[in-house]
């Protein structure tokens, strides 16, 4: 399955099927206002809502099929269909992979599938077979059945490619892609102000894995 982003902002873009141009999903991110439970219902709490955003993933009919709620750049809650879970709960519980400039985050639907984040890109890898099951192609051009890097920045489009899996929905793959890509950018291309970096898998939280982890990657 190959989706093309119609805009460079992955949090505000349509995903269209690359071959047909038909709309698959729409991703919209807007400020999300939350009232404090102890506040008067007629008053809006700017302090509580500041930097709080909601990313909605809509299907081609316009129905919301998944959501991500953010506090700054921190994902705080995920909704996929009727399932409401923490942002970390959408990933697997097995150990992650930390090796040099490689950060591997396990999926929850397959113990051998890891999102592999590197400074230069993001892939979904079957660790057992070492086969790529998904990839984020940035600034690329489609030539026949292939994607090639555009020779000039901004000339191409971003593409999200992945193989379907019987144990996971397309919506969950899109949600986990967004979460890991935001994490990847914050880790390898930090935002101004380290306090805005997503905390799910910071280097500090993975430091203990270096002694336990002896897995090779990529």
PDB file of C-alpha atoms in Angstrom:
ATOM      1  CA  UNK A   1       0.000   0.000   0.000  1.00  0.00           C
ATOM      2  CA  UNK A   2       1.388   3.364  -1.022  1.00  0.00           C
ATOM      3  CA  UNK A   3      -0.014   6.704   0.132  1.00  0.00           C
ATOM      4  CA  UNK A   4       1.131  10.117  -1.027  1.00  0.00           C
ATOM      5  CA  UNK A   5       1.018  13.121   1.277  1.00  0.00           C
ATOM      6  CA  UNK A   6      -0.490  16.098  -0.515  1.00  0.00           C
ATOM      7  CA  UNK A   7       1.290  18.516   1.841  1.00  0.00           C
ATOM      8  CA  UNK A   8       4.690  18.552   3.498  1.00  0.00           C
ATOM      9  CA  UNK A   9       3.106  18.849   6.956  1.00  0.00           C
ATOM     10  CA  UNK A  10       2.339  15.250   7.947  1.00  0.00           C
ATOM     11  CA  UNK A  11      -0.043  16.474  10.676  1.00  0.00           C
ATOM     12  CA  UNK A  12      -2.152  18.428   8.189  1.00  0.00           C
ATOM     13  CA  UNK A  13      -2.382  16.609   4.905  1.00  0.00           C
ATOM     14  CA  UNK A  14      -4.470  14.294   2.821  1.00  0.00           C
ATOM     15  CA  UNK A  15      -3.254  10.768   2.102  1.00  0.00           C
ATOM     16  CA  UNK A  16      -4.120   9.749  -1.430  1.00  0.00           C
ATOM     17  CA  UNK A  17      -3.579   6.406  -3.108  1.00  0.00           C
ATOM     18  CA  UNK A  18      -0.516   6.899  -5.259  1.00  0.00           C
ATOM     19  CA  UNK A  19      -1.720   4.888  -8.241  1.00  0.00           C
ATOM     20  CA  UNK A  20      -5.215   6.334  -8.560  1.00  0.00           C
ATOM     21  CA  UNK A  21      -5.057   9.660  -6.729  1.00  0.00           C
ATOM     22  CA  UNK A  22      -8.179   8.665  -4.801  1.00  0.00           C
ATOM     23  CA  UNK A  23      -8.509  10.007  -1.284  1.00  0.00           C
ATOM     24  CA  UNK A  24      -7.664   7.518   1.423  1.00  0.00           C
ATOM     25  CA  UNK A  25      -7.447   9.559   4.618  1.00  0.00           C
ATOM     26  CA  UNK A  26      -7.260  13.147   5.795  1.00  0.00           C
ATOM     27  CA  UNK A  27      -5.073  14.179   8.722  1.00  0.00           C
ATOM     28  CA  UNK A  28      -6.030  17.398  10.520  1.00  0.00           C
ATOM     29  CA  UNK A  29      -4.401  18.889  13.609  1.00  0.00           C
ATOM     30  CA  UNK A  30      -6.051  21.721  15.485  1.00  0.00           C
ATOM     31  CA  UNK A  31      -5.915  23.307  18.956  1.00  0.00           C
ATOM     32  CA  UNK A  32      -7.895  21.228  21.405  1.00  0.00           C
ATOM     33  CA  UNK A  33      -9.506  23.076  24.294  1.00  0.00           C
ATOM     34  CA  UNK A  34      -9.966  21.256  27.583  1.00  0.00           C
ATOM     35  CA  UNK A  35     -11.919  22.662  30.500  1.00  0.00           C
ATOM     36  CA  UNK A  36     -10.565  22.166  33.985  1.00  0.00           C
ATOM     37  CA  UNK A  37     -12.891  19.922  35.977  1.00  0.00           C
ATOM     38  CA  UNK A  38     -13.065  22.440  38.835  1.00  0.00           C
ATOM     39  CA  UNK A  39     -13.723  25.461  36.647  1.00  0.00           C
ATOM     40  CA  UNK A  40     -17.012  27.089  35.842  1.00  0.00           C
ATOM     41  CA  UNK A  41     -18.504  25.590  32.697  1.00  0.00           C
ATOM     42  CA  UNK A  42     -18.922  29.036  31.154  1.00  0.00           C
ATOM     43  CA  UNK A  43     -15.255  29.944  31.387  1.00  0.00           C
ATOM     44  CA  UNK A  44     -12.572  28.757  29.009  1.00  0.00           C
ATOM     45  CA  UNK A  45      -9.294  27.738  30.596  1.00  0.00           C
ATOM     46  CA  UNK A  46      -6.482  29.045  28.397  1.00  0.00           C
ATOM     47  CA  UNK A  47      -3.864  27.682  30.795  1.00  0.00           C
ATOM     48  CA  UNK A  48      -5.281  24.173  30.527  1.00  0.00           C
ATOM     49  CA  UNK A  49      -5.693  24.328  26.756  1.00  0.00           C
ATOM     50  CA  UNK A  50      -2.401  26.024  25.916  1.00  0.00           C
ATOM     51  CA  UNK A  51      -0.287  23.911  23.555  1.00  0.00           C
ATOM     52  CA  UNK A  52      -2.926  21.172  23.602  1.00  0.00           C
ATOM     53  CA  UNK A  53      -3.753  19.861  20.145  1.00  0.00           C
ATOM     54  CA  UNK A  54      -5.804  17.092  18.581  1.00  0.00           C
ATOM     55  CA  UNK A  55      -4.868  15.213  15.452  1.00  0.00           C
ATOM     56  CA  UNK A  56      -7.868  13.620  13.759  1.00  0.00           C
ATOM     57  CA  UNK A  57      -7.490  10.965  11.074  1.00  0.00           C
ATOM     58  CA  UNK A  58     -10.592  10.816   8.888  1.00  0.00           C
ATOM     59  CA  UNK A  59     -11.501   8.231   6.286  1.00  0.00           C
ATOM     60  CA  UNK A  60     -12.602   9.137   2.777  1.00  0.00           C
ATOM     61  CA  UNK A  61     -16.182   9.596   3.996  1.00  0.00           C
ATOM     62  CA  UNK A  62     -15.032  12.216   6.502  1.00  0.00           C
ATOM     63  CA  UNK A  63     -15.594  10.098   9.611  1.00  0.00           C
ATOM     64  CA  UNK A  64     -12.967  10.260  12.347  1.00  0.00           C
ATOM     65  CA  UNK A  65     -11.375   6.813  12.654  1.00  0.00           C
ATOM     66  CA  UNK A  66      -8.422   7.692  14.904  1.00  0.00           C
ATOM     67  CA  UNK A  67      -7.177  10.530  17.089  1.00  0.00           C
ATOM     68  CA  UNK A  68      -4.002  11.644  18.810  1.00  0.00           C
ATOM     69  CA  UNK A  69      -4.098  14.167  21.623  1.00  0.00           C
ATOM     70  CA  UNK A  70      -0.953  16.193  22.267  1.00  0.00           C
ATOM     71  CA  UNK A  71       0.410  18.406  25.012  1.00  0.00           C
ATOM     72  CA  UNK A  72       3.053  20.378  23.198  1.00  0.00           C
ATOM     73  CA  UNK A  73       4.908  17.717  21.238  1.00  0.00           C
ATOM     74  CA  UNK A  74       4.040  15.031  23.796  1.00  0.00           C
ATOM     75  CA  UNK A  75       1.363  12.538  22.713  1.00  0.00           C
ATOM     76  CA  UNK A  76      -0.871  11.916  25.724  1.00  0.00           C
ATOM     77  CA  UNK A  77      -3.708   9.782  24.391  1.00  0.00           C
ATOM     78  CA  UNK A  78      -4.580   7.763  21.308  1.00  0.00           C
ATOM     79  CA  UNK A  79      -7.979   6.641  20.051  1.00  0.00           C
ATOM     80  CA  UNK A  80      -8.204   4.017  17.301  1.00  0.00           C
ATOM     81  CA  UNK A  81     -11.757   3.124  16.417  1.00  0.00           C
ATOM     82  CA  UNK A  82     -13.417   2.553  19.793  1.00  0.00           C
ATOM     83  CA  UNK A  83     -10.166   1.805  21.613  1.00  0.00           C
ATOM     84  CA  UNK A  84      -8.772   4.544  23.868  1.00  0.00           C
ATOM     85  CA  UNK A  85      -5.211   4.005  25.103  1.00  0.00           C
ATOM     86  CA  UNK A  86      -2.127   5.880  26.208  1.00  0.00           C
ATOM     87  CA  UNK A  87       0.338   6.885  23.504  1.00  0.00           C
ATOM     88  CA  UNK A  88       2.870   4.363  24.774  1.00  0.00           C
ATOM     89  CA  UNK A  89       0.237   1.628  24.927  1.00  0.00           C
ATOM     90  CA  UNK A  90      -0.104   1.588  21.154  1.00  0.00           C
ATOM     91  CA  UNK A  91       3.366   0.028  20.930  1.00  0.00           C
ATOM     92  CA  UNK A  92       4.711  -3.334  22.062  1.00  0.00           C
ATOM     93  CA  UNK A  93       5.957  -4.093  25.562  1.00  0.00           C
ATOM     94  CA  UNK A  94       9.092  -5.938  24.507  1.00  0.00           C
ATOM     95  CA  UNK A  95      12.463  -4.217  24.693  1.00  0.00           C
ATOM     96  CA  UNK A  96      13.252  -1.510  22.210  1.00  0.00           C
ATOM     97  CA  UNK A  97      16.456  -1.276  20.206  1.00  0.00           C
ATOM     98  CA  UNK A  98      19.059   1.376  20.851  1.00  0.00           C
ATOM     99  CA  UNK A  99      22.300   1.204  18.919  1.00  0.00           C
ATOM    100  CA  UNK A 100      24.218   4.316  17.959  1.00  0.00           C
ATOM    101  CA  UNK A 101      21.929   6.404  15.787  1.00  0.00           C
ATOM    102  CA  UNK A 102      19.292   3.687  15.506  1.00  0.00           C
ATOM    103  CA  UNK A 103      16.154   3.735  17.637  1.00  0.00           C
ATOM    104  CA  UNK A 104      13.871   0.726  17.275  1.00  0.00           C
ATOM    105  CA  UNK A 105      10.365   0.856  18.728  1.00  0.00           C
ATOM    106  CA  UNK A 106       8.371  -2.396  18.875  1.00  0.00           C
ATOM    107  CA  UNK A 107       4.877  -2.715  17.482  1.00  0.00           C
ATOM    108  CA  UNK A 108       2.166  -4.355  19.544  1.00  0.00           C
ATOM    109  CA  UNK A 109       0.686  -6.428  16.712  1.00  0.00           C
ATOM    110  CA  UNK A 110       3.846  -8.418  15.886  1.00  0.00           C
ATOM    111  CA  UNK A 111       6.764  -9.017  18.254  1.00  0.00           C
ATOM    112  CA  UNK A 112       9.230  -8.992  15.351  1.00  0.00           C
ATOM    113  CA  UNK A 113       8.039  -5.751  13.760  1.00  0.00           C
ATOM    114  CA  UNK A 114       9.905  -2.616  14.798  1.00  0.00           C
ATOM    115  CA  UNK A 115       9.686   0.969  13.663  1.00  0.00           C
ATOM    116  CA  UNK A 116      13.351   1.800  12.986  1.00  0.00           C
ATOM    117  CA  UNK A 117      14.121   5.501  13.335  1.00  0.00           C
ATOM    118  CA  UNK A 118      17.404   6.851  11.993  1.00  0.00           C
ATOM    119  CA  UNK A 119      18.581  10.414  11.397  1.00  0.00           C
ATOM    120  CA  UNK A 120      17.954   9.999   7.679  1.00  0.00           C
ATOM    121  CA  UNK A 121      14.646   8.177   7.714  1.00  0.00           C
ATOM    122  CA  UNK A 122      12.062   5.784   9.108  1.00  0.00           C
ATOM    123  CA  UNK A 123      11.284   2.183   8.205  1.00  0.00           C
ATOM    124  CA  UNK A 124       9.063  -0.608   9.511  1.00  0.00           C
ATOM    125  CA  UNK A 125      11.282  -3.678   9.805  1.00  0.00           C
ATOM    126  CA  UNK A 126      10.593  -7.370  10.343  1.00  0.00           C
ATOM    127  CA  UNK A 127      13.523  -7.978  12.659  1.00  0.00           C
ATOM    128  CA  UNK A 128      13.424 -11.762  12.267  1.00  0.00           C
ATOM    129  CA  UNK A 129      13.680 -11.774   8.457  1.00  0.00           C
ATOM    130  CA  UNK A 130      15.392  -8.373   8.195  1.00  0.00           C
ATOM    131  CA  UNK A 131      12.803  -7.405   5.578  1.00  0.00           C
ATOM    132  CA  UNK A 132      11.443  -3.888   5.254  1.00  0.00           C
ATOM    133  CA  UNK A 133       7.665  -3.909   5.677  1.00  0.00           C
ATOM    134  CA  UNK A 134       7.119  -0.168   5.509  1.00  0.00           C
ATOM    135  CA  UNK A 135       8.975   3.036   4.777  1.00  0.00           C
ATOM    136  CA  UNK A 136       8.555   6.800   4.840  1.00  0.00           C
ATOM    137  CA  UNK A 137       9.908   8.261   1.605  1.00  0.00           C
ATOM    138  CA  UNK A 138      10.600  11.980   1.837  1.00  0.00           C
ATOM    139  CA  UNK A 139      10.856  14.379  -1.111  1.00  0.00           C
ATOM    140  CA  UNK A 140      10.499  11.578  -3.632  1.00  0.00           C
ATOM    141  CA  UNK A 141       9.309  11.167  -7.198  1.00  0.00           C
ATOM    142  CA  UNK A 142       7.447   8.186  -8.550  1.00  0.00           C
ATOM    143  CA  UNK A 143       8.986   6.809 -11.725  1.00  0.00           C
ATOM    144  CA  UNK A 144       7.028   3.813 -12.943  1.00  0.00           C
ATOM    145  CA  UNK A 145       6.776   1.445  -9.988  1.00  0.00           C
ATOM    146  CA  UNK A 146       9.743   2.992  -8.189  1.00  0.00           C
ATOM    147  CA  UNK A 147      10.260   5.941  -5.894  1.00  0.00           C
ATOM    148  CA  UNK A 148      13.427   7.936  -6.343  1.00  0.00           C
ATOM    149  CA  UNK A 149      14.829  10.837  -4.361  1.00  0.00           C
ATOM    150  CA  UNK A 150      13.999  14.201  -5.947  1.00  0.00           C
ATOM    151  CA  UNK A 151      17.120  16.070  -7.109  1.00  0.00           C
ATOM    152  CA  UNK A 152      15.902  19.359  -5.632  1.00  0.00           C
ATOM    153  CA  UNK A 153      14.451  19.897  -2.126  1.00  0.00           C
ATOM    154  CA  UNK A 154      10.700  20.427  -2.328  1.00  0.00           C
ATOM    155  CA  UNK A 155      10.370  19.045  -5.850  1.00  0.00           C
ATOM    156  CA  UNK A 156       8.954  15.707  -4.758  1.00  0.00           C
ATOM    157  CA  UNK A 157       6.298  14.507  -2.357  1.00  0.00           C
ATOM    158  CA  UNK A 158       6.400  12.453   0.814  1.00  0.00           C
ATOM    159  CA  UNK A 159       5.101   8.895   0.592  1.00  0.00           C
ATOM    160  CA  UNK A 160       4.091   6.357   3.221  1.00  0.00           C
ATOM    161  CA  UNK A 161       4.507   2.776   2.056  1.00  0.00           C
ATOM    162  CA  UNK A 162       3.706  -0.362   3.999  1.00  0.00           C
ATOM    163  CA  UNK A 163       2.528  -3.931   3.621  1.00  0.00           C
ATOM    164  CA  UNK A 164      -0.801  -4.775   5.176  1.00  0.00           C
ATOM    165  CA  UNK A 165      -0.762  -7.123   8.165  1.00  0.00           C
ATOM    166  CA  UNK A 166      -3.681  -9.353   9.243  1.00  0.00           C
ATOM    167  CA  UNK A 167      -3.349  -8.300  12.887  1.00  0.00           C
ATOM    168  CA  UNK A 168      -3.345  -4.533  12.500  1.00  0.00           C
ATOM    169  CA  UNK A 169      -5.552  -1.916  10.872  1.00  0.00           C
ATOM    170  CA  UNK A 170      -4.344   0.654   8.389  1.00  0.00           C
ATOM    171  CA  UNK A 171      -5.454   3.328  10.869  1.00  0.00           C
ATOM    172  CA  UNK A 172      -3.148   1.956  13.567  1.00  0.00           C
ATOM    173  CA  UNK A 173      -0.225   1.872  11.158  1.00  0.00           C
ATOM    174  CA  UNK A 174      -0.830   5.520  10.280  1.00  0.00           C
ATOM    175  CA  UNK A 175      -1.125   6.501  13.955  1.00  0.00           C
ATOM    176  CA  UNK A 176       2.075   4.710  14.964  1.00  0.00           C
ATOM    177  CA  UNK A 177       3.876   6.171  11.960  1.00  0.00           C
ATOM    178  CA  UNK A 178       2.921   9.698  13.026  1.00  0.00           C
ATOM    179  CA  UNK A 179       4.002   9.093  16.623  1.00  0.00           C
ATOM    180  CA  UNK A 180       7.363   7.593  15.690  1.00  0.00           C
ATOM    181  CA  UNK A 181       8.103  10.168  12.998  1.00  0.00           C
ATOM    182  CA  UNK A 182       7.484  13.018  15.450  1.00  0.00           C
ATOM    183  CA  UNK A 183       9.709  11.197  17.946  1.00  0.00           C
ATOM    184  CA  UNK A 184      12.391  10.623  15.307  1.00  0.00           C
ATOM    185  CA  UNK A 185      12.508  14.272  14.345  1.00  0.00           C
ATOM    186  CA  UNK A 186      12.666  15.382  17.975  1.00  0.00           C
ATOM    187  CA  UNK A 187      15.463  12.932  18.748  1.00  0.00           C
ATOM    188  CA  UNK A 188      17.687  13.534  15.756  1.00  0.00           C
ATOM    189  CA  UNK A 189      16.575  17.052  14.801  1.00  0.00           C
ATOM    190  CA  UNK A 190      15.564  18.543  18.182  1.00  0.00           C
ATOM    191  CA  UNK A 191      13.000  21.274  18.543  1.00  0.00           C
ATOM    192  CA  UNK A 192      14.060  24.502  20.247  1.00  0.00           C
ATOM    193  CA  UNK A 193      13.755  23.756  23.925  1.00  0.00           C
ATOM    194  CA  UNK A 194      14.414  20.191  25.020  1.00  0.00           C
ATOM    195  CA  UNK A 195      11.321  20.215  27.223  1.00  0.00           C
ATOM    196  CA  UNK A 196       9.205  19.831  24.083  1.00  0.00           C
ATOM    197  CA  UNK A 197      10.809  16.538  23.081  1.00  0.00           C
ATOM    198  CA  UNK A 198       8.543  13.484  23.289  1.00  0.00           C
ATOM    199  CA  UNK A 199       9.355  11.465  26.398  1.00  0.00           C
ATOM    200  CA  UNK A 200       8.148   8.016  25.352  1.00  0.00           C
ATOM    201  CA  UNK A 201      11.571   6.658  24.477  1.00  0.00           C
ATOM    202  CA  UNK A 202      14.209   9.202  25.446  1.00  0.00           C
ATOM    203  CA  UNK A 203      17.822   8.080  25.566  1.00  0.00           C
ATOM    204  CA  UNK A 204      17.712   8.202  29.355  1.00  0.00           C
ATOM    205  CA  UNK A 205      14.829   5.748  29.544  1.00  0.00           C
ATOM    206  CA  UNK A 206      16.628   3.387  27.152  1.00  0.00           C
ATOM    207  CA  UNK A 207      20.063   3.620  28.746  1.00  0.00           C
ATOM    208  CA  UNK A 208      19.531   0.435  30.746  1.00  0.00           C
ATOM    209  CA  UNK A 209      18.850  -1.472  27.534  1.00  0.00           C
ATOM    210  CA  UNK A 210      22.454  -1.139  26.414  1.00  0.00           C
ATOM    211  CA  UNK A 211      23.517  -3.787  28.919  1.00  0.00           C
ATOM    212  CA  UNK A 212      20.630  -6.151  28.172  1.00  0.00           C
ATOM    213  CA  UNK A 213      20.354  -5.653  24.439  1.00  0.00           C
ATOM    214  CA  UNK A 214      22.634  -7.536  22.096  1.00  0.00           C
ATOM    215  CA  UNK A 215      20.504  -7.471  18.994  1.00  0.00           C
ATOM    216  CA  UNK A 216      21.878  -6.315  15.662  1.00  0.00           C
ATOM    217  CA  UNK A 217      19.850  -4.006  13.465  1.00  0.00           C
ATOM    218  CA  UNK A 218      19.741  -2.944   9.855  1.00  0.00           C
TER     219      UNK A 218
END
